[in-house]
Amino acid sequence: MIYQNHPKQLISVDCVVFGYQNEQLKLLLFERDLEPAKGELSLVGGWVNENKSVEDAAAQVLLHLTGLSDIFLKQVSVFSKPDRDPGGRVISVVFYALINIEDHNQKLVDEFGAKWWPVDQLPNLVFDHNLMVEKALEKLQQLATYELVGRDLLAEQFTITQLRNLYNSIFQREFDPGNFRKKILSLKAMDRLDIKDTSESKKGAFYYQFKSQEEINISERIVKL
Amino acid sequence: MIYQNHPKQLISVDCVVFGYQNEQLKLLLFERDLEPAKGELSLVGGWVNENKSVEDAAAQVLLHLTGLSDIFLKQVSVFSKPDRDPGGRVISVVFYALINIEDHNQKLVDEFGAKWWPVDQLPNLVFDHNLMVEKALEKLQQLATYELVGRDLLAEQFTITQLRNLYNSIFQREFDPGNFRKKILSLKAMDRLDIKDTSESKKGAFYYQFKSQEEINISERIVKL
DNA sequence: TCAAAAGTGTTTTTTATACACCCATGC
DNA sequence: GCATGGGTGTATAAAAAACACTTTTGA
C-alpha cells in the first residue's frame, strides 16, 4: 500500500428496497439492531470492506435478506455529512433495489422482522434515512421516465392496468387508462398472452409478459415530466 | 466512536472539471504528481478526511485550484472496484464541476500545470478516469436536458448563438438555430441587453444575461432525447 | 340490467422539426 | 452586391392529452 499517511473512513451501504403490493409502492424497513438508535426504524445497511466494491456490498446485503443474487440495484448517491450518524463518522453509499414482495416476503418477515411501508406514509427513520428515501424515489422516477419499470416489481404475468397502477404509485399521479395503454403498447416491450386475469374485472384483462431485455429497445420518453 | 471493529477505507474525490472555450467543451487534466502512474494524465482529486463531507472535499479541491469557493458541483457516482487503483484500495467519489475558463485559466495553468482538453478527443487517463469522464458527461447532458446550463460556463453576457454552440458541444449534435432560439427564449430565463456582440457576425447579435436563479422556473424538457 | 373495468377510436392541443425568408453589414 | 450569421415566420409532423364510446360479464 502506497497511500500510507491518509486517514481512512468507515464506509457503509444503505439500501432503499422498493416493492409493490396492493396497488401501493412500499419499502422495506427494519428495526435497527445496534446502538445508537437501536430499535428505531431504518433502512437495511452493511459495511464495505477492503475487497468489495460498494455494488458488491449492496448486493451482499440483499442476498442475505432474500437469498437472491440477481437483484435490481442502482446507486443513488453518497451521504457523508460528518455528523450524519451520531455513532461516529460513517460515509454511506445509498442504493435502491426493486424486488417482488410476494416472492420474498416470508424470509424477510420471518428471519429479519422486516416491515413493508407505503412510501407515501413513511414514519420517521433514523439519521438521514428519510432523505435517502426521498432521493431514491426521485431516481426511481427518473428511471421509469425513460425505461419500463415493472419486471422486478410485478409478477411474471401482469395486466396493463396493474402496470398502470404501478406507474401511478411511482409518480403519485393518475395516468389516463386509454392513453397509458396506447403509449405502453407502442413501446413493443411486452408480449400479450392468451390468458386473462378475471380477478380485477368482470370482463377480464389480458395478461402480458416482458420481452427479454435484449429485445427491448426504448428510445423515447415514456412519462412526460 | 461506537463502530469499533469495522475496517476503514481510503476515500478520495475526483473532479471532472468542465470548461468551454473556442466553441469546444473541454476538461481539465493534470499530470499526476505521485506514484503510481506519476506523470500520466489524470483528473484532479483529493482525500476525504474525518471532518468533511465529500461535497466539502470536492469544493476544497476546486478552491485550491481556482481560488473560488462557490463553484458549481454535482455528484456523479462512486467508483470502488477493489483493484481500480494499483496503488491500493481507494474508493473514489466523482463530481463534475462547471467553470469559466477565461476567468480562471491563469492560476490553473501557471501554478498547477493544468491543461484543457476537448472532451471529444481525450487522451488515455490513469486508472478508471476515462470512465469517470464518460459518466460525468452523461450527467451533464442529463442536467442540460431539463435545466439551462450556461451560467457557469459562459461569460456573464452571451449571445443565443454562443449558448447554442455550448449545447451543440454538450450533446455533440447540431441544434437548428431558429428552433433553438425559440425554445430557449420561451423559457424566459434570460434578459436581453441593449448591447450587441459584433465579433461573430457583421449584423451583430444581442447579448443576453441569465436572470437570478430564483426568477428561473423551468418546468419542461429543453432537449428532446 | 347495470356498474365497472377493458379496450378502441376520435379530436384537440402542444411540442418538435424543417425550412423559407428577410435583415444588417463588412468585405 | 453578396456571403454570413441574426432573427422571424410558417407549414408540417409527431407526441400528448382529453374524452367519447363500445364490449363484456358478475353481481
Coordinates of C-alpha atoms (C1' of nucleotides) in Angstrom, one line a residue:
Chain A
M1 CA 0.0 0.0 0.0
I2 CA 1.4 3.3 -1.1
Y3 CA -1.0 5.8 0.2
Q4 CA 0.2 5.4 3.8
N5 CA -0.5 8.5 5.6
H6 CA -4.0 9.4 4.8
P7 CA -6.9 8.9 7.3
K8 CA -9.3 6.2 6.4
Q9 CA -13.1 6.3 6.9
L10 CA -15.8 3.9 7.8
I11 CA -18.0 3.2 4.7
S12 CA -21.4 1.6 4.7
V13 CA -24.1 0.9 2.1
D14 CA -27.8 1.6 2.8
C15 CA -30.5 0.1 0.6
V16 CA -33.9 1.6 -0.2
V17 CA -35.7 -1.6 -1.1
F18 CA -38.8 -0.9 -3.1
G19 CA -41.7 -3.4 -3.5
Y20 CA -45.2 -3.3 -4.8
Q21 CA -48.3 -4.8 -3.2
N22 CA -52.0 -3.9 -3.1
E23 CA -51.5 -1.2 -5.6
Q24 CA -49.1 0.6 -3.4
L25 CA -45.4 1.2 -3.7
K26 CA -43.8 0.1 -0.5
L27 CA -40.4 0.0 1.0
L28 CA -38.7 -2.3 3.4
L29 CA -37.8 -1.1 6.9
F30 CA -36.1 -2.8 9.8
E31 CA -35.7 -2.2 13.5
R32 CA -32.1 -1.2 14.0
D33 CA -30.2 -3.8 15.9
L34 CA -27.3 -1.8 17.2
E35 CA -26.7 1.4 19.1
P36 CA -27.2 4.2 18.6
A37 CA -30.9 4.4 17.9
K38 CA -31.3 0.7 18.5
G39 CA -34.9 -0.4 17.9
E40 CA -35.8 2.6 15.7
L41 CA -36.8 2.2 12.1
S42 CA -34.1 2.3 9.4
L43 CA -33.1 1.1 6.0
V44 CA -31.0 -2.0 5.7
G45 CA -27.3 -1.5 5.5
G46 CA -23.9 -3.1 5.7
W47 CA -20.3 -2.3 5.9
V48 CA -18.0 -2.0 3.0
N49 CA -14.7 -3.9 3.4
E50 CA -11.4 -4.0 1.7
N51 CA -12.1 -6.4 -1.1
K52 CA -15.5 -5.5 -2.3
S53 CA -17.0 -2.7 -4.4
V54 CA -19.9 -0.8 -3.0
E55 CA -22.1 -2.5 -5.5
D56 CA -21.0 -5.9 -4.3
A57 CA -21.5 -4.8 -0.7
A58 CA -25.1 -3.8 -1.5
A59 CA -25.7 -7.0 -3.5
Q60 CA -24.5 -9.0 -0.5
V61 CA -26.9 -7.2 1.9
L62 CA -29.7 -8.1 -0.5
L63 CA -28.5 -11.6 -0.9
H64 CA -28.5 -12.1 2.8
L65 CA -32.0 -10.7 3.1
T66 CA -33.7 -12.6 0.3
G67 CA -31.4 -15.4 -0.8
L68 CA -31.3 -13.9 -4.3
S69 CA -28.2 -12.8 -6.0
D70 CA -29.5 -11.0 -9.1
I71 CA -31.5 -8.2 -7.6
F72 CA -32.0 -5.0 -9.5
L73 CA -29.8 -2.3 -7.9
K74 CA -28.9 1.3 -8.7
Q75 CA -26.7 3.8 -7.0
V76 CA -28.5 6.8 -5.6
S77 CA -25.7 8.9 -4.1
V78 CA -23.3 9.3 -1.2
F79 CA -24.3 10.7 2.2
S80 CA -21.3 11.9 4.1
K81 CA -22.0 14.8 6.4
P82 CA -19.6 14.4 9.3
D83 CA -22.3 14.3 11.9
R84 CA -24.9 12.3 10.0
D85 CA -24.6 9.3 12.2
P86 CA -24.3 10.0 16.0
G87 CA -22.4 6.8 16.4
G88 CA -19.4 8.1 14.5
R89 CA -18.2 9.2 11.2
V90 CA -19.7 6.9 8.6
I91 CA -19.9 7.6 4.9
S92 CA -22.9 5.9 3.4
V93 CA -23.4 5.0 -0.3
V94 CA -27.1 4.6 -0.9
F95 CA -28.7 2.2 -3.4
Y96 CA -32.2 1.4 -4.3
A97 CA -33.4 -2.1 -5.1
L98 CA -36.5 -3.4 -6.8
I99 CA -37.9 -6.7 -5.6
N100 CA -41.1 -8.7 -5.9
I101 CA -42.8 -8.7 -2.5
E102 CA -44.8 -11.9 -2.9
D103 CA -41.7 -13.9 -3.9
H104 CA -39.6 -12.9 -0.9
N105 CA -41.8 -11.9 1.9
Q106 CA -41.6 -14.9 4.0
K107 CA -37.9 -15.0 4.6
L108 CA -37.8 -11.3 5.1
V109 CA -40.6 -11.1 7.7
D110 CA -39.7 -14.3 9.5
E111 CA -36.0 -14.1 9.8
F112 CA -35.4 -10.4 9.9
G113 CA -38.6 -8.8 11.2
A114 CA -38.8 -6.6 8.2
K115 CA -41.8 -4.5 7.6
W116 CA -43.2 -3.1 4.3
W117 CA -44.3 0.5 4.5
P118 CA -46.2 2.5 1.8
V119 CA -43.9 5.2 0.6
D120 CA -46.5 7.9 0.9
Q121 CA -46.9 7.4 4.6
L122 CA -43.5 6.7 5.9
P123 CA -42.6 7.0 9.6
N124 CA -39.6 8.8 10.9
L125 CA -36.4 6.9 10.2
V126 CA -33.1 7.1 11.9
F127 CA -30.4 9.6 11.0
D128 CA -30.8 10.9 7.4
H129 CA -32.6 7.8 6.1
N130 CA -35.8 9.8 5.2
L131 CA -33.7 12.0 2.9
M132 CA -32.2 8.8 1.4
V133 CA -35.6 7.5 0.6
E134 CA -36.6 10.8 -1.0
K135 CA -33.6 10.8 -3.3
A136 CA -34.1 7.2 -4.1
L137 CA -37.7 7.8 -5.2
E138 CA -36.5 10.6 -7.4
K139 CA -34.1 8.3 -9.1
L140 CA -36.7 5.6 -9.5
Q141 CA -39.0 8.2 -11.2
Q142 CA -36.1 9.2 -13.4
L143 CA -35.6 5.6 -14.4
A144 CA -39.3 5.0 -15.0
T145 CA -39.4 8.0 -17.3
Y146 CA -37.2 6.5 -19.9
E147 CA -37.3 2.8 -19.2
L148 CA -40.2 0.5 -18.5
V149 CA -40.1 -0.4 -14.8
G150 CA -42.1 -3.4 -13.7
R151 CA -40.1 -6.5 -14.5
D152 CA -38.7 -6.6 -11.0
L153 CA -41.7 -5.4 -9.1
L154 CA -44.7 -7.1 -10.7
A155 CA -45.4 -10.8 -11.1
E156 CA -44.2 -12.6 -14.3
Q157 CA -47.6 -12.1 -15.8
F158 CA -49.5 -8.8 -15.3
T159 CA -52.2 -6.7 -16.9
I160 CA -51.8 -3.3 -18.4
T161 CA -53.9 -2.0 -15.6
Q162 CA -51.6 -3.4 -13.0
L163 CA -48.6 -1.8 -14.8
R164 CA -50.5 1.5 -14.9
N165 CA -51.3 1.3 -11.2
L166 CA -47.6 0.8 -10.5
Y167 CA -46.8 3.9 -12.6
N168 CA -49.5 5.7 -10.7
S169 CA -47.9 4.9 -7.4
I170 CA -44.3 5.7 -8.6
F171 CA -45.3 9.1 -9.9
Q172 CA -48.1 9.7 -7.4
R173 CA -50.5 10.7 -10.1
E174 CA -53.2 9.1 -12.2
F175 CA -52.4 8.2 -15.7
D176 CA -55.3 8.1 -18.2
P177 CA -56.1 4.4 -18.8
G178 CA -56.6 4.7 -22.6
N179 CA -53.6 6.9 -23.2
F180 CA -51.3 4.9 -20.9
R181 CA -52.3 1.7 -22.7
K182 CA -51.5 3.1 -26.1
K183 CA -48.2 4.6 -25.0
I184 CA -47.0 1.4 -23.3
L185 CA -48.1 -0.9 -26.2
S186 CA -46.4 1.4 -28.7
L187 CA -43.1 0.5 -27.0
K188 CA -43.5 -3.1 -28.1
A189 CA -41.7 -4.3 -25.0
M190 CA -44.3 -6.9 -23.9
D191 CA -46.0 -9.9 -25.4
R192 CA -49.7 -10.4 -24.9
L193 CA -50.6 -13.9 -23.6
D194 CA -53.8 -15.7 -24.3
I195 CA -54.7 -15.9 -20.7
K196 CA -56.9 -13.4 -18.9
D197 CA -57.0 -12.1 -15.4
T198 CA -60.5 -12.0 -14.2
S199 CA -59.8 -11.1 -10.6
E200 CA -59.9 -7.4 -11.1
S201 CA -62.7 -7.0 -13.6
K202 CA -65.7 -8.9 -14.8
K203 CA -64.7 -8.7 -18.4
G204 CA -61.2 -9.9 -17.8
A205 CA -57.9 -8.4 -18.9
F206 CA -55.2 -10.0 -21.0
Y207 CA -52.0 -10.9 -19.2
Y208 CA -48.8 -9.5 -20.6
Q209 CA -45.2 -10.5 -20.1
F210 CA -42.0 -8.5 -20.6
K211 CA -39.9 -9.5 -23.6
S212 CA -36.3 -10.4 -22.9
Q213 CA -34.1 -7.4 -22.1
E214 CA -32.3 -7.7 -25.4
E215 CA -35.5 -7.4 -27.4
I216 CA -36.5 -4.2 -25.7
N217 CA -35.2 -1.0 -27.2
I218 CA -37.0 2.1 -25.9
S219 CA -35.7 5.3 -27.3
E220 CA -38.4 7.7 -26.3
R221 CA -39.7 9.3 -23.1
I222 CA -42.5 7.2 -21.5
V223 CA -43.7 9.8 -19.0
K224 CA -43.9 13.5 -19.6
L225 CA -42.3 15.5 -16.8
Chain B
M1 CA -16.8 6.0 18.4
I2 CA -19.1 3.1 18.6
Y3 CA -18.4 1.2 15.4
Q4 CA -15.1 -0.1 16.6
N5 CA -14.3 -3.2 14.8
H6 CA -15.1 -2.5 11.2
P7 CA -12.4 -2.0 8.6
K8 CA -12.0 1.5 7.3
Q9 CA -11.2 2.6 3.7
L10 CA -9.3 5.3 2.0
I11 CA -11.7 7.7 0.3
S12 CA -10.9 10.2 -2.3
V13 CA -12.8 12.6 -4.5
D14 CA -12.1 13.1 -8.2
C15 CA -13.4 16.1 -10.1
V16 CA -14.3 16.3 -13.8
V17 CA -13.9 20.0 -14.4
F18 CA -15.7 21.1 -17.5
G19 CA -15.0 24.4 -19.2
Y20 CA -15.9 25.9 -22.5
Q21 CA -13.6 27.7 -24.9
N22 CA -13.4 28.3 -28.6
E23 CA -16.8 26.6 -29.1
Q24 CA -15.5 23.4 -27.5
L25 CA -16.4 21.7 -24.3
K26 CA -13.1 21.0 -22.6
L27 CA -12.0 19.4 -19.4
L28 CA -9.1 20.0 -17.1
L29 CA -6.3 17.4 -16.8
F30 CA -3.2 17.3 -14.7
E31 CA 0.0 15.4 -14.6
R32 CA -0.3 13.1 -11.7
D33 CA 2.3 14.1 -9.0
L34 CA 2.5 10.9 -7.0
E35 CA 3.1 7.2 -7.7
P36 CA 1.8 5.1 -9.1
A37 CA 1.4 6.4 -12.6
K38 CA 3.3 9.6 -11.7
G39 CA 3.4 12.0 -14.7
E40 CA 0.5 10.4 -16.5
L41 CA -2.7 12.4 -17.2
S42 CA -5.5 12.3 -14.6
L43 CA -8.4 14.2 -13.2
V44 CA -7.9 16.4 -10.1
G45 CA -8.5 14.7 -6.8
G46 CA -8.1 14.9 -3.1
W47 CA -8.5 12.9 0.1
V48 CA -11.6 12.9 2.2
N49 CA -10.9 13.2 5.9
E50 CA -12.8 12.8 9.1
N51 CA -14.5 16.1 9.4
K52 CA -15.6 16.9 5.9
S53 CA -18.4 15.7 3.6
V54 CA -17.4 14.5 0.2
E55 CA -19.0 17.7 -1.2
D56 CA -16.8 19.8 1.0
A57 CA -13.8 17.8 0.0
A58 CA -14.5 18.4 -3.7
A59 CA -15.2 22.1 -3.1
Q60 CA -11.9 22.3 -1.3
V61 CA -10.1 20.8 -4.3
L62 CA -11.7 23.4 -6.5
L63 CA -11.0 26.2 -4.1
H64 CA -7.3 25.3 -4.1
L65 CA -7.2 25.2 -7.9
T66 CA -9.1 28.3 -8.7
G67 CA -9.4 30.4 -5.5
L68 CA -13.1 30.3 -5.9
S69 CA -15.4 28.8 -3.2
D70 CA -18.8 28.8 -5.0
I71 CA -18.1 26.5 -7.9
F72 CA -20.9 24.5 -9.4
L73 CA -20.5 20.9 -8.4
K74 CA -22.6 17.8 -8.8
Q75 CA -22.1 14.2 -7.7
V76 CA -21.6 11.7 -10.5
S77 CA -21.1 8.4 -8.7
V78 CA -18.9 6.2 -6.6
F79 CA -16.1 4.2 -8.2
S80 CA -15.0 1.4 -5.9
K81 CA -13.7 -1.7 -7.6
P82 CA -11.1 -3.1 -5.2
D83 CA -8.4 -3.0 -7.9
R84 CA -9.3 0.2 -9.6
D85 CA -6.1 2.0 -8.3
P86 CA -2.9 -0.1 -8.4
G87 CA -1.6 2.0 -5.5
G88 CA -4.1 0.5 -3.1
R89 CA -7.7 0.2 -2.2
V90 CA -9.2 3.7 -2.7
I91 CA -12.9 4.4 -3.0
S92 CA -13.5 7.5 -5.2
V93 CA -16.5 9.7 -5.2
V94 CA -16.6 11.5 -8.5
F95 CA -18.0 15.0 -9.1
Y96 CA -18.3 17.2 -12.1
A97 CA -17.7 21.0 -11.9
L98 CA -18.6 23.7 -14.3
I99 CA -16.2 26.7 -14.5
N100 CA -15.5 29.6 -16.8
I101 CA -12.1 29.1 -18.4
E102 CA -11.3 32.7 -19.1
D103 CA -11.8 33.7 -15.5
H104 CA -9.5 31.1 -14.0
N105 CA -7.1 30.0 -16.6
Q106 CA -4.0 31.8 -15.3
K107 CA -3.8 30.4 -11.9
L108 CA -4.6 26.9 -13.2
V109 CA -2.0 26.9 -15.9
D110 CA 0.7 28.7 -14.0
E111 CA 0.5 27.1 -10.6
F112 CA -0.6 23.6 -11.4
G113 CA 0.4 23.0 -15.0
A114 CA -3.2 22.2 -15.8
K115 CA -4.2 21.5 -19.3
W116 CA -7.6 21.9 -21.0
W117 CA -8.6 19.1 -23.4
P118 CA -11.5 19.0 -25.8
V119 CA -13.8 16.3 -24.4
D120 CA -14.2 14.7 -27.9
Q121 CA -10.5 14.0 -28.2
L122 CA -9.4 12.9 -24.8
P123 CA -6.1 11.1 -24.3
N124 CA -5.8 8.0 -22.1
L125 CA -6.1 8.8 -18.5
V126 CA -4.9 6.9 -15.4
F127 CA -6.9 4.1 -13.8
D128 CA -10.6 4.4 -14.5
H129 CA -10.6 8.2 -15.1
N130 CA -11.8 7.8 -18.7
L131 CA -14.9 6.0 -17.4
M132 CA -15.4 8.8 -14.9
V133 CA -15.4 11.4 -17.6
E134 CA -17.9 9.4 -19.6
K135 CA -20.3 9.1 -16.7
A136 CA -19.8 12.8 -15.9
L137 CA -20.7 13.8 -19.4
E138 CA -23.8 11.8 -19.3
K139 CA -24.8 13.5 -16.1
L140 CA -24.1 16.9 -17.6
Q141 CA -26.3 16.0 -20.6
Q142 CA -29.0 14.9 -18.2
L143 CA -28.8 18.3 -16.4
A144 CA -28.8 20.3 -19.6
T145 CA -31.9 18.4 -20.7
Y146 CA -34.1 19.9 -18.0
E147 CA -32.2 22.9 -16.8
L148 CA -30.5 25.7 -18.7
V149 CA -26.7 25.1 -18.4
G150 CA -24.5 28.0 -19.2
R151 CA -24.3 30.4 -16.3
D152 CA -21.2 28.7 -15.0
L153 CA -19.6 28.1 -18.4
L154 CA -20.2 31.2 -20.4
A155 CA -19.3 34.8 -19.8
E156 CA -21.7 37.0 -17.9
Q157 CA -23.1 38.2 -21.2
F158 CA -23.5 35.9 -24.1
T159 CA -25.4 35.6 -27.4
I160 CA -28.0 33.0 -28.2
T161 CA -25.6 31.6 -30.8
Q162 CA -22.9 31.1 -28.1
L163 CA -25.4 29.3 -25.9
R164 CA -26.4 27.1 -28.8
N165 CA -22.8 26.3 -29.6
L166 CA -22.4 25.3 -26.0
Y167 CA -25.4 23.0 -26.3
N168 CA -24.1 21.6 -29.5
S169 CA -20.9 20.6 -27.8
I170 CA -22.5 19.2 -24.7
F171 CA -24.8 17.0 -26.9
Q172 CA -22.4 16.5 -29.7
R173 CA -25.0 17.4 -32.3
E174 CA -26.3 20.5 -34.2
F175 CA -29.3 22.3 -33.0
D176 CA -31.3 24.2 -35.5
P177 CA -30.6 27.9 -35.0
G178 CA -34.2 29.1 -35.4
N179 CA -35.8 26.4 -33.3
F180 CA -33.2 26.6 -30.6
R181 CA -33.6 30.3 -30.2
K182 CA -37.4 30.0 -30.0
K183 CA -37.2 27.2 -27.4
I184 CA -34.7 28.9 -25.2
L185 CA -36.5 32.3 -25.3
S186 CA -39.8 30.6 -24.4
L187 CA -38.2 29.6 -21.1
K188 CA -38.0 33.2 -20.1
A189 CA -34.8 32.6 -18.2
M190 CA -32.7 35.4 -19.7
D191 CA -32.9 39.1 -20.2
R192 CA -31.9 40.7 -23.4
L193 CA -29.5 43.5 -23.1
D194 CA -29.2 46.6 -25.3
I195 CA -25.7 45.7 -26.3
K196 CA -24.7 43.7 -29.3
D197 CA -21.8 41.4 -29.9
T198 CA -20.3 42.2 -33.3
S199 CA -17.3 39.9 -33.1
E200 CA -19.0 36.9 -34.5
S201 CA -21.2 38.4 -37.2
K202 CA -21.5 41.5 -39.2
K203 CA -25.0 42.2 -38.2
G204 CA -24.2 41.8 -34.5
A205 CA -26.2 39.7 -32.1
F206 CA -27.8 40.9 -28.9
Y207 CA -26.2 39.9 -25.6
Y208 CA -28.3 38.1 -23.1
Q209 CA -27.8 37.6 -19.4
F210 CA -29.3 34.9 -17.1
K211 CA -32.0 36.0 -14.6
S212 CA -31.3 35.3 -11.0
Q213 CA -31.8 31.7 -10.0
E214 CA -35.0 32.4 -8.1
E215 CA -36.6 34.0 -11.1
I216 CA -36.0 31.0 -13.3
N217 CA -38.6 28.2 -13.2
I218 CA -38.2 25.7 -16.0
S219 CA -40.8 23.0 -15.9
E220 CA -40.3 21.4 -19.3
R221 CA -37.8 19.5 -21.3
I222 CA -35.3 21.7 -23.2
V223 CA -33.7 19.0 -25.3
K224 CA -35.5 16.0 -26.8
L225 CA -33.7 12.7 -26.2
Chain C
dT1 C1' -80.0 -4.6 -16.0
dC2 C1' -76.4 -2.0 -14.9
dA3 C1' -71.9 -0.8 -12.8
dA4 C1' -67.2 -1.1 -13.8
dA5 C1' -63.0 -2.3 -15.8
dA6 C1' -61.2 -3.4 -20.6
dG7 C1' -60.2 -1.8 -24.7
dT8 C1' -60.7 1.2 -29.1
dG9 C1' -61.3 5.4 -31.6
dT10 C1' -61.6 10.5 -32.4
dT11 C1' -60.5 15.3 -31.6
dT12 C1' -57.8 18.9 -29.9
dT13 C1' -53.7 20.8 -28.1
dT14 C1' -49.0 21.0 -27.5
dT15 C1' -44.4 20.3 -28.9
dA16 C1' -40.9 19.4 -32.2
dT17 C1' -38.9 19.8 -36.8
dA18 C1' -37.9 21.5 -41.3
dC19 C1' -37.1 25.2 -43.7
dA20 C1' -38.2 29.6 -46.2
dC21 C1' -37.1 34.2 -46.0
dC22 C1' -35.9 39.0 -44.5
dC23 C1' -32.3 41.9 -42.1
dA24 C1' -27.9 44.2 -41.4
dT25 C1' -23.4 44.8 -42.6
dG26 C1' -18.3 44.1 -43.5
dC27 C1' -15.8 42.8 -47.2
Chain D
dG1 C1' -23.5 43.1 -54.3
dC2 C1' -23.2 39.1 -51.9
dA3 C1' -21.9 35.9 -48.3
dT4 C1' -22.7 35.4 -43.5
dG5 C1' -24.8 34.9 -39.2
dG6 C1' -29.0 37.1 -36.9
dG7 C1' -33.6 36.8 -36.4
dT8 C1' -38.7 35.8 -37.6
dG9 C1' -42.4 33.3 -39.6
dT10 C1' -44.9 29.4 -41.4
dA11 C1' -46.1 24.7 -42.6
dT12 C1' -45.9 20.1 -41.2
dA13 C1' -45.3 16.2 -38.3
dA14 C1' -45.1 13.9 -34.0
dA15 C1' -46.5 13.4 -29.3
dA16 C1' -49.5 14.2 -25.5
dA17 C1' -54.0 14.9 -23.5
dA18 C1' -58.9 14.7 -23.3
dC19 C1' -62.6 12.1 -23.6
dA20 C1' -66.5 9.6 -26.1
dC21 C1' -67.9 5.2 -26.9
dT22 C1' -68.2 0.1 -27.2
dT23 C1' -67.5 -4.6 -25.1
dT24 C1' -68.0 -7.9 -21.5
dT25 C1' -69.8 -10.0 -17.6
dG26 C1' -70.6 -10.8 -12.5
dA27 C1' -73.5 -9.2 -9.0

